[in-house]
XYZ file of C-alpha atoms in Angstrom:
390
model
C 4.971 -5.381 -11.395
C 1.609 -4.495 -12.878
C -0.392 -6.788 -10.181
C 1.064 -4.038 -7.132
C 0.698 -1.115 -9.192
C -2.439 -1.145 -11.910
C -4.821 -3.657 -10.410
C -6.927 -0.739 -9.213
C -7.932 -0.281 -12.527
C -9.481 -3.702 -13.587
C -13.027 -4.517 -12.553
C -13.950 -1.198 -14.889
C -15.166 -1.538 -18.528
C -15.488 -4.985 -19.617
C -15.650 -7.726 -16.780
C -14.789 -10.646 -19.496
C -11.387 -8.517 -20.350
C -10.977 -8.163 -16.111
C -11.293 -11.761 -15.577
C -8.785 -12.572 -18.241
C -6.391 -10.196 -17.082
C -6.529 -11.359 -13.635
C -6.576 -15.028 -14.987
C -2.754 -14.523 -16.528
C -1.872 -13.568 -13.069
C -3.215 -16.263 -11.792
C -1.549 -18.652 -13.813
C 2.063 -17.719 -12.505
C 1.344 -18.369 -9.196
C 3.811 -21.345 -8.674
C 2.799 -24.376 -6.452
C 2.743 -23.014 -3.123
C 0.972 -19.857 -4.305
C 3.510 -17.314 -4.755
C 3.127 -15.018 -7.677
C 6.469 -13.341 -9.024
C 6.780 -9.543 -8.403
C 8.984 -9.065 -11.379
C 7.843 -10.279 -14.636
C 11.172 -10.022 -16.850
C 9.607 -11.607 -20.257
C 12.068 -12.278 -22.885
C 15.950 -10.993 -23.118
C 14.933 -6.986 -23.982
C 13.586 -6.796 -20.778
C 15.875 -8.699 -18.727
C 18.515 -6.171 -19.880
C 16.221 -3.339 -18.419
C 15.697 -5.244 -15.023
C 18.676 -4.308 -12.277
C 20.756 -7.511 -11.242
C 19.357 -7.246 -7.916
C 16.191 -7.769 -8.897
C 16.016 -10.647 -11.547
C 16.417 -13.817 -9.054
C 13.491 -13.465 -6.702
C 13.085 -15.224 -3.061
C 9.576 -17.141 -2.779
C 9.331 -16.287 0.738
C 8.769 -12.620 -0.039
C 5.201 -11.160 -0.276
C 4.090 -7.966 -2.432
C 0.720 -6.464 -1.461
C -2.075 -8.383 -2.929
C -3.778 -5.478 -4.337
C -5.336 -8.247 -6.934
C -8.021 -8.577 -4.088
C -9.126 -4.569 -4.751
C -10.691 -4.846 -8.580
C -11.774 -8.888 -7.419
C -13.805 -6.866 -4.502
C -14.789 -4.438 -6.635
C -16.471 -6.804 -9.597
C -17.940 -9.130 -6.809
C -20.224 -6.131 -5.278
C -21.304 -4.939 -8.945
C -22.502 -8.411 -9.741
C -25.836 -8.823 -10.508
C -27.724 -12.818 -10.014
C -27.078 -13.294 -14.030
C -23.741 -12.226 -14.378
C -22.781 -14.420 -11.529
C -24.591 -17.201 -13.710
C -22.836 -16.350 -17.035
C -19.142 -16.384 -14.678
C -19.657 -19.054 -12.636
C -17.126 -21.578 -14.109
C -14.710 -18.789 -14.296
C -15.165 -17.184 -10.683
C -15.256 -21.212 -9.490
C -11.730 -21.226 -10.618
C -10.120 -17.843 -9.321
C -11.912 -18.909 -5.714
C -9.618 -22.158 -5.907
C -6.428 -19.858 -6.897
C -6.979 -17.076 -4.903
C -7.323 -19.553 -1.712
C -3.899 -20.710 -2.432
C -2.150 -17.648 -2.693
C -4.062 -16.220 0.483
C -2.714 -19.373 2.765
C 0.308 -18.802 1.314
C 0.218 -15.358 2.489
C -1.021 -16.261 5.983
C 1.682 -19.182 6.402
C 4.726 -17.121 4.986
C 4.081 -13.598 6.755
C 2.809 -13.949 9.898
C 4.482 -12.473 12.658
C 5.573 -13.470 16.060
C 2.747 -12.433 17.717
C -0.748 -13.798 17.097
C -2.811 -12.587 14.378
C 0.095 -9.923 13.336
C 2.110 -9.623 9.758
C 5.475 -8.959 9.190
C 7.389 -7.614 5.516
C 10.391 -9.926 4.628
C 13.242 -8.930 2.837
C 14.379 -6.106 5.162
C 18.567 -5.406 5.743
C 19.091 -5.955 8.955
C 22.900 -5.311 8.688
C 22.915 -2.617 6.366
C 25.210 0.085 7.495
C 24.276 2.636 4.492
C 20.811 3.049 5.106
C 19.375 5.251 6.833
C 16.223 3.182 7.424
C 16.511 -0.167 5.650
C 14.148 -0.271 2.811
C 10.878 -2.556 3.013
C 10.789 -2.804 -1.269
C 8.317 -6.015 -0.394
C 5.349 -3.358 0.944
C 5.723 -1.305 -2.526
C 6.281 1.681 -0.350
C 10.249 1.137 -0.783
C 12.013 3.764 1.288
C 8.486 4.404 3.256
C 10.494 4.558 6.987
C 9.708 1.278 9.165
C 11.459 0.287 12.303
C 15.144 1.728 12.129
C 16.514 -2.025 13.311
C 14.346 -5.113 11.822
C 14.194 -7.971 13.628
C 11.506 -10.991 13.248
C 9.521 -9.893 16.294
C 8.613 -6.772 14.155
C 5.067 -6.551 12.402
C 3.474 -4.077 9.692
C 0.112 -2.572 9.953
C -0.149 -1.876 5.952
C 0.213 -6.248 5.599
C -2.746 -7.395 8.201
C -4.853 -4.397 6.481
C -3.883 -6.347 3.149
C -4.777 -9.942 4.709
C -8.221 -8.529 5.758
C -9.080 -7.244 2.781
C -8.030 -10.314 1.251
C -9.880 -12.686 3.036
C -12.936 -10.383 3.280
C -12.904 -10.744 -0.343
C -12.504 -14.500 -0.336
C -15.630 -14.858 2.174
C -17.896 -12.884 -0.526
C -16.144 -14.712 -3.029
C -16.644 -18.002 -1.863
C -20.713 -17.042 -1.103
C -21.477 -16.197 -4.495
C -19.571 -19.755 -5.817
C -21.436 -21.834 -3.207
C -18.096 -22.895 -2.199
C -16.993 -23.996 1.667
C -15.832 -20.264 2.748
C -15.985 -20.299 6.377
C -12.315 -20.245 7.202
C -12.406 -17.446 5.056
C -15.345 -15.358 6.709
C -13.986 -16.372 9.938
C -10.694 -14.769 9.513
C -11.729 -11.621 7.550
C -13.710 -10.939 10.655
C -10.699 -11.869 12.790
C -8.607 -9.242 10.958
C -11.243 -6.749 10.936
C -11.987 -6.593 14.436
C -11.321 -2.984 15.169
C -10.512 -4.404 19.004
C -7.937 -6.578 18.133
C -6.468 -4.017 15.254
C -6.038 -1.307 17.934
C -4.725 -3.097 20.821
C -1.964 -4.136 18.066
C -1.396 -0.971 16.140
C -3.153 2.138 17.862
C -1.273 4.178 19.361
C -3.631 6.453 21.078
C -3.292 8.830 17.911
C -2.570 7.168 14.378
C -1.869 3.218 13.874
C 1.590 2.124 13.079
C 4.008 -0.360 12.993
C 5.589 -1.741 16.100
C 8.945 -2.546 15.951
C 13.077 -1.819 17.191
C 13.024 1.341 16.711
C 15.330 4.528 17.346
C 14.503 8.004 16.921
C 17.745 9.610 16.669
C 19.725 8.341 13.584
C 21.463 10.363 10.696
C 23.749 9.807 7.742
C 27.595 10.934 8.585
C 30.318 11.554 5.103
C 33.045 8.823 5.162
C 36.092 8.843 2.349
C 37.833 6.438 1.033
C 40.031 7.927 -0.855
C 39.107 10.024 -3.442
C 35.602 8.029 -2.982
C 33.041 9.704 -0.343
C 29.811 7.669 0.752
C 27.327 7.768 3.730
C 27.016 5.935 6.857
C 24.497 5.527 9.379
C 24.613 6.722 12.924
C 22.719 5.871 15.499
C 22.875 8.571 18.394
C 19.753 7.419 20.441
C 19.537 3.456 21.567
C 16.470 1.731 19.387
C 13.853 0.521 21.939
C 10.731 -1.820 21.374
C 7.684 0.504 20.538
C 5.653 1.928 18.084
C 7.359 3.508 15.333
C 6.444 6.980 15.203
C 6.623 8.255 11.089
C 3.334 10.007 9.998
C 2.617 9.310 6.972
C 0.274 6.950 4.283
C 1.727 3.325 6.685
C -1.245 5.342 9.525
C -3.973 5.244 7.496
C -4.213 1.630 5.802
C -7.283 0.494 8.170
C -9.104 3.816 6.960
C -7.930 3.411 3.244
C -9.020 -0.094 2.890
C -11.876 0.436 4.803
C -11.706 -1.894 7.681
C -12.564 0.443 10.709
C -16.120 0.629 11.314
C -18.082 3.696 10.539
C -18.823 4.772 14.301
C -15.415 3.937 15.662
C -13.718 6.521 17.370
C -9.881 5.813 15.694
C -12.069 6.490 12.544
C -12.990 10.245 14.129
C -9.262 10.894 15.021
C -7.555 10.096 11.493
C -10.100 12.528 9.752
C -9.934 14.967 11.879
C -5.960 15.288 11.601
C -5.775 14.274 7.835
C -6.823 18.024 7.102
C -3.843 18.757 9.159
C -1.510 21.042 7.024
C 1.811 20.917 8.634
C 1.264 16.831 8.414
C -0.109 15.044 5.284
C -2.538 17.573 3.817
C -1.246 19.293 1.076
C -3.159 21.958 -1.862
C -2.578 19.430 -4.321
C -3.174 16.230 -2.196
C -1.809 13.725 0.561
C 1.712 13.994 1.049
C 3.507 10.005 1.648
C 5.290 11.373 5.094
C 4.012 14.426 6.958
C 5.692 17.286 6.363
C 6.919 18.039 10.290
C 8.281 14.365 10.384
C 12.182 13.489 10.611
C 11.755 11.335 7.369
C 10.348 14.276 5.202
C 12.639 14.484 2.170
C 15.350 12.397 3.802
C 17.677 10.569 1.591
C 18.091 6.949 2.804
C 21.707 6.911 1.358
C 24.326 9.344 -0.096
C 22.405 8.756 -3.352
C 19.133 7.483 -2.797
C 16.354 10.717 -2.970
C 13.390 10.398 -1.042
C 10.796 8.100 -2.940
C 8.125 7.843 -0.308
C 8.841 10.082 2.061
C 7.498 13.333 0.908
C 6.172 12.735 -2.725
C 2.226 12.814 -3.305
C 1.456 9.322 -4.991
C -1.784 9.330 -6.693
C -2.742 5.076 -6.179
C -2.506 6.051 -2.017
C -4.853 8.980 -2.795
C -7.037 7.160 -4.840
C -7.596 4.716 -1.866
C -7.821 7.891 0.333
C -10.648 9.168 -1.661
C -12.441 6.031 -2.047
C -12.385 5.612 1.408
C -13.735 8.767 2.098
C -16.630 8.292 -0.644
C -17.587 5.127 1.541
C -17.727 6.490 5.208
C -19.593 9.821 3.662
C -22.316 7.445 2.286
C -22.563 5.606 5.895
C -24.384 6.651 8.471
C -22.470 7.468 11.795
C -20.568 10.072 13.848
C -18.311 10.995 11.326
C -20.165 10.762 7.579
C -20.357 14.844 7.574
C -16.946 15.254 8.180
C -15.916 12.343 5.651
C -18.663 14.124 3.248
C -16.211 17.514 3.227
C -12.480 15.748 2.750
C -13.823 13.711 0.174
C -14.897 16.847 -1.655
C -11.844 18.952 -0.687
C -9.147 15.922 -1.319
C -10.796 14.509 -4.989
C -11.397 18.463 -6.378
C -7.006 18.891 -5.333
C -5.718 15.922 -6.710
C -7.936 16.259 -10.314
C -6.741 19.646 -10.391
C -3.309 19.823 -9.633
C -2.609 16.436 -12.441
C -5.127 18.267 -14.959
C -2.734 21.647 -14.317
C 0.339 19.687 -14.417
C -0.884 17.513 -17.516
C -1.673 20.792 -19.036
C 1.755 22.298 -18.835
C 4.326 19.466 -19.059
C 2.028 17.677 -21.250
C 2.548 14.426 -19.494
C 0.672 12.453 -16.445
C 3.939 11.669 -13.904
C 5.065 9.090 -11.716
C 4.708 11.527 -8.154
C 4.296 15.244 -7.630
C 5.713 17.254 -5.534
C 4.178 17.876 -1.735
C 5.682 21.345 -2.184
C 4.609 22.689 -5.400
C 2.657 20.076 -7.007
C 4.886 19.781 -10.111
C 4.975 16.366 -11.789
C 8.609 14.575 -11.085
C 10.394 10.902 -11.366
C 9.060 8.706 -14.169
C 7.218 10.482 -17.518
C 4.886 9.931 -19.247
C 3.335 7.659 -16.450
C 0.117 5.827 -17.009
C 0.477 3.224 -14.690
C -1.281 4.012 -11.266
C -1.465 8.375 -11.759
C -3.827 7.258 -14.522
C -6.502 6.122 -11.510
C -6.883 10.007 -11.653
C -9.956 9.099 -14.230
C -11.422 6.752 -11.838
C -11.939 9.832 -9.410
C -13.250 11.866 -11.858
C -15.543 9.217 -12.874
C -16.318 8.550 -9.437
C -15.393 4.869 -9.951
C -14.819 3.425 -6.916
């Protein structure tokens, strides 16, 4: 699934290799704009694919990150290598429009101008909080009890960055874009975003939610597996996990630089007991009930502890934007970015150094290297912050 996982690295080095990468990915998108998330090419890699995952359901959405290098190559565009692209950036307009009304016809949520995941279990008696594998944050905890009134803060973040890029996109083709700059600033109205998602001290989903549930031994048998129980009736409300889900309108930059929600997530990120860690930003605070949970009897926590280096990378970048504009908060921005990007380099340059390998996620702990090695994939955006390629 290289389009949720590496696209933060195209847009660098050569644009012509960029825009035919993001071409190929382009060209799977079916007739209603859905793109795959699985690529299984050829019978050696179907064996390697789990069962589960080899038919895939076209109403399902995976974050567009596509939009991030497509942003990123549109603002270092100068008048003659718009010329020279033209034809080519005529084309991905006409694509990308398709798969972003696919996105806002397929996700939307009950409620006007919200987003919702498919794909959750809503019957699942084995999880402890039903996975969301759609969002790329699998195991990241979500509403205890999904039902369709649900909706996802991460997803509209996604959709506004998506159709922000499709406004700027559309500009520089001379193309008709006014649906698109219309709803980018729909999405980005910090207003609207709050009264949705803000919960007076982070932003978060709002779902069915209960905040007393556990995993209880059953046997049958000789066999022993895990059960959920629910000892506190789910209510309607925000769900209350700290961890990366919070920070999406500061990571993709969609809160303005003087608003006050901006103020109140950097002035807790540094907040040891919660996300901060020595070695960077852990995916679920450390004093929340998720921290290190298994979801089943043999499921370890995947995003619910582990420091994953494509969420800091955003972090960072985000930082290295709001330091460079002018408002109430650039100072403090100025320091975490400094702080957070001198951690992360160091603790994968130590741990590169001693294991000799970059890693899937490192530890929130320790800040040992663990799961999948060697890694390349999205730990290698660790050059991009060296570089201070944003």
């Amino acid at each position: 699934a290289v389009v949720s996982t590496q696209s933060g690295h195209y847009g660098r080095g050569d644009r012509s290799i960029s825009f035919e990468v993001i071409a190929h990915w382009l060209n799977l998108m079916n007739a209603d704009g859905w793109i795959p998330r699985e690529q299984i090419l050829g019978n050696e890699a179907l064996m390697r694919v789990p069962e589960e995952f080899v038919v895939q359901n076209a109403d399902y959405a995976n974050p567009p990150t596509m939009f991030l290098p497509i942003e990123n190559i549109l603002n270092s565009m100068e008048p003659d290598d718009i010329i020279e692209h033209h034809p080519t950036l005529k084309k991905m307009y006409h694509r990308l429009s398709l798969w972003f009304n696919w996105y806002n016809t397929t996700q939307v949520g009950e409620k006007p101008t919200t987003y919702r995941w498919r794909g959750r279990n809503d019957t699942t008696t084995r999880e402890l909080n039903p996975k969301t594998l759609t969002s790329g944050l699998d195991d990241y905890p979500r509403a205890t009890h999904p039902t369709p009134d649900e909706y996802h803060v991460d997803l509209r973040c996604w959709l506004a960055l998506a159709a922000r890029s499709l406004s700027t996109l559309g500009d520089v083709v001379g193309t008709q874009f006014d649906k698109f700059k219309e709803t980018a600033q729909l999405l980005s109205d910090n207003r609207l975003l709050s009264e949705l998602h803000w919960t007076g001290s982070y932003f978060a989903d709002y779902g069915l939610h209960s905040e007393n549930v556990g995993l209880r031994e059953i046997r049958f048998g000789d066999h022993v597996d895990k059960e959920r129980v629910v000892r506190k009736l789910p209510k309607r409300q925000f769900v209350p996990v700290q961890g990366y889900i919070n920070l999406f309108p500061f990571i993709l930059n969609i809160l303005e630089p003087d608003a006050p929600e901006l103020g109140v997530i950097l002035s807790s990120l540094r907040n040891t007991t919660n996300l901060w860690s020595k070695f960077g930003l852990c995916s679920v605070g450390k004093n929340d009930n998720y921290y290190l949970k298994y979801n089943t009897a043999h499921d370890a926590p995947y995003w619910r502890g582990p420091i994953w280096i494509n969420i800091n990378f955003l972090a960072i970048r985000a930082l290295h934007h709001y330091r460079r504009m002018p408002g109430p908060h650039q100072e403090l921005a100025g320091s975490l970015y400094t702080e957070l990007r001198g951690a992360v380099i160091q603790n994968v340059y130590r741990e590169y150094t001693r294991t000799g390998y970059i890693w899937e996620q490192y530890n929130c702990e320790t800040g040992r290297g663990q799961s999948v090695h060697p890694f390349t994939g999205w730990s290698s955006l660790v050059t991009l912050i060296m570089g201070e390629l944003y």
